[in-house]
């Protein structure tokens, strides 16, 4: 099944509490036209406090990049990934970095 839009938030890659194995498993098994990453995808705060970036975190990012080959991804900056501020409005392949995003839901 291909979903129209999936919204994910608060993945906190880079933090100890991150559930990277679950994230990877989900991304490997999902198909959608649009993926909205609704903030706090990478936990810059945890990394600044000395948290360790693990191979599983890199694998999760790799799965996002792989998914972006066939899926439009909107990454909305959250407070924990504020390092994205300088990239607002940029596109990296099929990934767009945004400050906010409004979804227009069609009337049935």
Coordinates of N, CA, C and O in Angstrom, one line a residue:
X1 N 0.8 -1.2 0.0 CA 0.0 0.0 0.0 C 0.9 1.2 0.0 O 1.9 1.3 0.7
X2 N 0.5 2.2 -0.8 CA 1.2 3.5 -0.8 C 0.3 4.5 -0.2 O -0.8 4.7 -0.6
X3 N 0.9 5.1 0.9 CA 0.2 6.2 1.6 C 0.4 7.5 0.9 O 1.4 7.8 0.3
X4 N -0.6 8.4 1.0 CA -0.5 9.7 0.4 C 0.5 10.5 1.2 O 1.5 11.0 0.6
X5 N 0.3 10.7 2.5 CA 1.2 11.5 3.3 C 1.4 10.8 4.7 O 0.5 10.3 5.3
X6 N 2.7 10.8 5.2 CA 3.0 10.3 6.5 C 3.7 11.5 7.2 O 4.5 12.2 6.6
X7 N 3.4 11.7 8.5 CA 4.0 12.7 9.3 C 4.7 12.0 10.4 O 4.1 11.2 11.2
X8 N 6.0 12.3 10.6 CA 6.8 11.8 11.7 C 7.4 13.0 12.4 O 7.8 14.0 11.8
X9 N 7.6 12.8 13.7 CA 8.2 13.9 14.5 C 8.9 13.3 15.7 O 8.7 12.1 16.0
X10 N 9.8 14.1 16.3 CA 10.5 13.8 17.5 C 11.2 12.5 17.5 O 11.2 11.7 18.4
X11 N 12.0 12.3 16.4 CA 12.8 11.1 16.3 C 14.0 11.2 17.2 O 14.5 10.2 17.7
X12 N 14.5 12.4 17.4 CA 15.7 12.6 18.3 C 16.9 11.8 18.0 O 17.5 11.2 18.9
X13 N 17.2 11.6 16.7 CA 18.4 10.9 16.3 C 19.6 11.6 17.0 O 19.7 12.8 16.9
X14 N 20.5 10.8 17.6 CA 21.6 11.4 18.3 C 21.5 11.3 19.8 O 22.4 11.5 20.5
X15 N 20.3 11.1 20.3 CA 20.0 11.0 21.7 C 20.0 9.6 22.2 O 19.8 8.7 21.4
X16 N 20.2 9.4 23.5 CA 20.2 8.0 24.0 C 18.8 7.4 23.9 O 18.6 6.2 23.8
X17 N 17.7 8.2 24.0 CA 16.4 7.7 24.0 C 15.8 7.4 22.6 O 14.7 6.9 22.5
X18 N 16.6 7.7 21.6 CA 16.2 7.5 20.2 C 15.9 6.0 20.0 O 16.7 5.2 20.4
X19 N 14.8 5.8 19.3 CA 14.5 4.4 18.9 C 14.8 4.1 17.5 O 14.0 3.8 16.6
X20 N 16.1 4.2 17.2 CA 16.6 4.2 15.8 C 16.2 2.8 15.1 O 15.9 2.8 13.9
X21 N 16.3 1.7 15.8 CA 15.9 0.5 15.2 C 14.5 0.4 14.7 O 14.2 0.0 13.6
X22 N 13.6 1.0 15.5 CA 12.2 1.1 15.1 C 12.0 2.0 13.9 O 11.2 1.8 13.0
X23 N 12.7 3.1 13.9 CA 12.6 4.1 12.9 C 13.1 3.5 11.6 O 12.4 3.6 10.5
X24 N 14.2 2.8 11.6 CA 14.8 2.1 10.4 C 13.8 1.1 9.9 O 13.5 1.0 8.7
X25 N 13.3 0.3 10.8 CA 12.3 -0.8 10.3 C 11.1 -0.2 9.7 O 10.6 -0.6 8.6
X26 N 10.6 0.9 10.3 CA 9.4 1.6 9.7 C 9.8 2.1 8.3 O 9.0 1.9 7.3
X27 N 10.9 2.9 8.2 CA 11.2 3.5 6.9 C 11.5 2.4 5.8 O 11.3 2.7 4.6
X28 N 12.1 1.3 6.2 CA 12.3 0.2 5.2 C 11.0 -0.4 4.7 O 11.1 -1.0 3.6
X29 N 10.0 -0.2 5.4 CA 8.7 -0.9 5.0 C 7.6 0.0 4.7 O 6.4 -0.5 4.6
X30 N 7.8 1.2 4.4 CA 6.8 2.2 4.1 C 6.9 2.8 2.7 O 8.1 2.9 2.2
X31 N 5.8 3.1 2.1 CA 5.8 3.7 0.8 C 4.8 4.8 0.9 O 3.7 4.6 1.2
X32 N 5.2 6.0 0.5 CA 4.3 7.2 0.5 C 4.7 8.2 -0.5 O 5.9 8.2 -1.0
X33 N 3.8 9.1 -0.9 CA 4.1 10.2 -1.8 C 4.8 11.3 -1.1 O 5.6 12.0 -1.7
X34 N 4.4 11.6 0.1 CA 4.9 12.7 0.9 C 5.2 12.3 2.3 O 4.4 11.6 2.9
X35 N 6.4 12.7 2.8 CA 6.8 12.5 4.2 C 7.1 13.8 4.8 O 7.9 14.6 4.3
X36 N 6.4 14.1 5.9 CA 6.7 15.4 6.6 C 7.4 15.0 7.9 O 6.9 14.3 8.7
X37 N 8.6 15.5 8.0 CA 9.4 15.4 9.2 C 9.1 16.6 10.1 O 9.6 17.7 9.8
X38 N 8.3 16.4 11.1 CA 7.7 17.6 11.8 C 8.6 17.9 13.0 O 8.1 17.9 14.2
X39 N 9.8 18.2 12.8 CA 10.7 18.7 13.9 C 11.3 17.7 14.8 O 10.9 16.6 15.0
X40 N 12.5 18.1 15.3 CA 13.3 17.3 16.3 C 13.7 16.0 15.7 O 13.6 14.9 16.4
X41 N 14.1 15.9 14.5 CA 14.5 14.7 13.8 C 15.9 14.4 14.3 O 16.2 13.2 14.6
X42 N 16.8 15.3 14.3 CA 18.1 15.1 14.9 C 18.2 16.0 16.1 O 17.8 17.2 16.1
X43 N 18.7 15.4 17.2 CA 18.7 16.1 18.5 C 20.0 16.8 18.7 O 21.0 16.3 19.3
X44 N 20.1 18.0 18.2 CA 21.3 18.8 18.3 C 21.6 19.2 19.7 O 22.8 19.3 20.1
X45 N 20.6 19.3 20.6 CA 20.9 19.6 22.0 C 21.6 18.5 22.7 O 22.6 18.7 23.4
X46 N 21.2 17.2 22.4 CA 21.8 16.1 23.0 C 23.3 15.9 22.5 O 24.2 15.7 23.3
X47 N 23.4 16.2 21.2 CA 24.8 16.1 20.7 C 25.7 17.2 21.3 O 26.9 16.9 21.5
X48 N 25.2 18.4 21.5 CA 26.0 19.4 22.1 C 26.3 19.1 23.6 O 27.3 19.6 24.1
X49 N 25.5 18.3 24.2 CA 25.8 17.9 25.6 C 26.7 16.7 25.7 O 27.0 16.2 26.7
X50 N 27.1 16.2 24.5 CA 28.1 15.1 24.5 C 27.5 13.7 24.1 O 28.2 12.7 24.3
X51 N 26.3 13.6 23.7 CA 25.7 12.4 23.3 C 26.5 11.8 22.1 O 27.1 12.6 21.3
X52 N 26.5 10.5 22.0 CA 27.3 9.9 20.9 C 26.4 9.5 19.7 O 25.3 9.0 19.9
X53 N 26.8 9.9 18.5 CA 26.1 9.6 17.3 C 26.5 8.1 17.0 O 27.7 7.8 16.9
X54 N 25.5 7.3 16.8 CA 25.7 5.8 16.6 C 25.5 5.5 15.1 O 24.8 6.2 14.4
X55 N 26.0 4.3 14.8 CA 25.8 3.8 13.4 C 24.3 3.7 13.1 O 23.9 3.9 11.9
X56 N 23.5 3.3 14.0 CA 22.1 3.1 13.8 C 21.5 4.5 13.4 O 20.5 4.5 12.7
X57 N 22.0 5.6 14.0 CA 21.5 6.9 13.7 C 21.8 7.3 12.2 O 21.0 7.8 11.5
X58 N 23.0 6.9 11.8 CA 23.4 7.1 10.4 C 22.6 6.3 9.5 O 22.2 6.7 8.4
X59 N 22.3 5.0 9.9 CA 21.4 4.2 9.0 C 20.0 4.7 8.9 O 19.4 4.7 7.8
X60 N 19.5 5.3 10.0 CA 18.2 6.0 9.9 C 18.2 7.1 8.9 O 17.3 7.3 8.1
X61 N 19.2 8.0 8.9 CA 19.4 9.1 8.0 C 19.5 8.5 6.6 O 18.9 9.0 5.6
X62 N 20.3 7.4 6.4 CA 20.4 6.8 5.1 C 19.1 6.3 4.6 O 18.8 6.4 3.4
X63 N 18.2 5.8 5.4 CA 16.9 5.3 5.0 C 16.1 6.5 4.5 O 15.3 6.3 3.6
X64 N 16.2 7.6 5.2 CA 15.4 8.8 4.8 C 15.9 9.2 3.4 O 15.1 9.6 2.6
X65 N 17.2 9.2 3.2 CA 17.8 9.6 1.9 C 17.3 8.7 0.8 O 17.0 9.1 -0.3
X66 N 17.3 7.4 1.1 CA 16.9 6.4 0.2 C 15.4 6.6 -0.2 O 15.0 6.6 -1.3
X67 N 14.6 6.9 0.8 CA 13.2 7.1 0.6 C 12.9 8.4 -0.2 O 12.0 8.4 -1.0
X68 N 13.8 9.3 -0.1 CA 13.7 10.6 -0.8 C 13.8 10.4 -2.3 O 13.4 11.3 -3.1
X69 N 14.3 9.3 -2.8 CA 14.4 9.0 -4.2 C 13.1 8.9 -4.9 O 12.9 9.2 -6.0
X70 N 12.1 8.5 -4.1 CA 10.7 8.3 -4.6 C 9.6 9.1 -3.9 O 8.5 9.0 -4.2
X71 N 10.0 9.8 -2.8 CA 9.1 10.5 -2.0 C 9.5 11.9 -1.7 O 10.7 12.2 -1.5
X72 N 8.6 12.8 -1.8 CA 8.8 14.2 -1.5 C 8.9 14.3 0.1 O 8.0 13.9 0.8
X73 N 10.0 14.9 0.6 CA 10.1 15.0 2.0 C 10.2 16.5 2.4 O 11.0 17.2 1.8
X74 N 9.4 16.9 3.3 CA 9.4 18.2 3.9 C 9.9 18.1 5.3 O 9.3 17.4 6.1
X75 N 11.1 18.7 5.6 CA 11.7 18.6 7.0 C 11.4 20.0 7.6 O 12.1 21.0 7.2
X76 N 10.6 20.0 8.6 CA 10.2 21.2 9.3 C 11.2 21.3 10.5 O 11.2 20.4 11.3
X77 N 11.9 22.4 10.6 CA 12.8 22.6 11.7 C 12.1 22.6 13.1 O 11.1 23.3 13.3
X78 N 12.6 21.9 14.0 CA 12.1 21.9 15.4 C 13.1 22.6 16.3 O 14.2 23.0 15.8
X79 N 12.8 22.7 17.6 CA 13.8 23.4 18.5 C 15.0 22.6 18.7 O 16.1 23.1 18.9
X80 N 15.0 21.2 18.7 CA 16.2 20.4 18.9 C 17.0 20.3 17.6 O 18.2 20.0 17.7
X81 N 16.5 20.6 16.4 CA 17.3 20.7 15.2 C 17.4 22.1 14.7 O 17.2 22.3 13.5
X82 N 17.6 23.0 15.6 CA 17.7 24.4 15.2 C 18.9 24.7 14.3 O 18.9 25.8 13.6
X83 N 19.8 23.8 14.3 CA 21.0 24.0 13.4 C 20.6 24.1 11.9 O 21.3 24.6 11.1
X84 N 19.3 23.7 11.6 CA 18.8 23.7 10.2 C 18.4 25.2 9.8 O 18.1 25.4 8.7
X85 N 18.4 26.1 10.8 CA 17.9 27.5 10.5 C 18.6 28.1 9.2 O 17.9 28.7 8.4
X86 N 19.9 27.8 9.1 CA 20.6 28.4 7.9 C 20.3 27.7 6.6 O 20.6 28.2 5.6
X87 N 19.5 26.6 6.7 CA 19.2 25.9 5.4 C 17.7 26.0 5.1 O 17.2 25.4 4.1
X88 N 16.9 26.9 5.8 CA 15.5 27.0 5.5 C 15.3 27.5 4.1 O 16.0 28.4 3.6
X89 N 14.5 26.8 3.4 CA 14.2 27.1 2.0 C 15.0 26.4 1.0 O 14.8 26.4 -0.2
X90 N 16.1 25.7 1.5 CA 16.9 24.9 0.6 C 16.3 23.5 0.3 O 15.6 23.0 1.1
X91 N 16.7 23.0 -0.9 CA 16.3 21.7 -1.3 C 17.6 20.9 -1.4 O 18.5 21.3 -2.0
X92 N 17.5 19.7 -0.8 CA 18.6 18.7 -1.0 C 18.0 17.5 -1.7 O 17.4 16.7 -1.0
X93 N 18.1 17.5 -3.0 CA 17.4 16.5 -3.8 C 15.9 16.7 -3.6 O 15.4 17.8 -3.8
X94 N 15.3 15.7 -3.1 CA 13.8 15.7 -2.9 C 13.4 16.0 -1.5 O 12.3 15.8 -1.0
X95 N 14.4 16.6 -0.7 CA 14.2 17.0 0.7 C 14.2 18.5 0.8 O 15.2 19.1 0.4
X96 N 13.1 19.1 1.3 CA 13.0 20.5 1.4 C 13.0 20.9 2.9 O 12.3 20.3 3.7
X97 N 13.9 21.8 3.3 CA 13.9 22.3 4.7 C 13.0 23.5 4.8 O 13.1 24.5 4.1
X98 N 12.1 23.4 5.8 CA 11.1 24.5 6.0 C 11.1 24.9 7.4 O 11.4 24.2 8.4
X99 N 10.6 26.2 7.6 CA 10.3 26.7 9.0 C 8.9 26.3 9.4 O 8.7 26.0 10.6
X100 N 8.0 26.2 8.5 CA 6.7 25.7 8.7 C 6.1 25.2 7.4 O 6.7 25.4 6.4
X101 N 4.9 24.6 7.5 CA 4.3 24.0 6.3 C 2.8 23.9 6.6 O 2.4 23.5 7.6
X102 N 2.0 24.3 5.6 CA 0.6 24.3 5.7 C 0.1 23.2 4.7 O 0.5 23.2 3.5
X103 N -0.7 22.3 5.2 CA -1.2 21.2 4.3 C -2.6 21.6 3.9 O -3.4 22.0 4.8
X104 N -2.9 21.7 2.6 CA -4.2 21.9 2.1 C -4.9 20.6 2.0 O -4.6 19.8 1.1
X105 N -5.9 20.4 2.8 CA -6.7 19.2 2.7 C -7.9 19.4 1.8 O -8.7 20.3 2.0
X106 N -8.0 18.6 0.7 CA -9.1 18.8 -0.2 C -10.4 18.5 0.5 O -10.5 17.6 1.3
X107 N -11.5 19.2 0.0 CA -12.8 18.9 0.5 C -13.4 17.7 -0.2 O -13.2 17.6 -1.4
X108 N -14.1 16.9 0.5 CA -14.6 15.7 -0.1 C -16.0 15.9 -0.6 O -16.9 16.2 -0.5

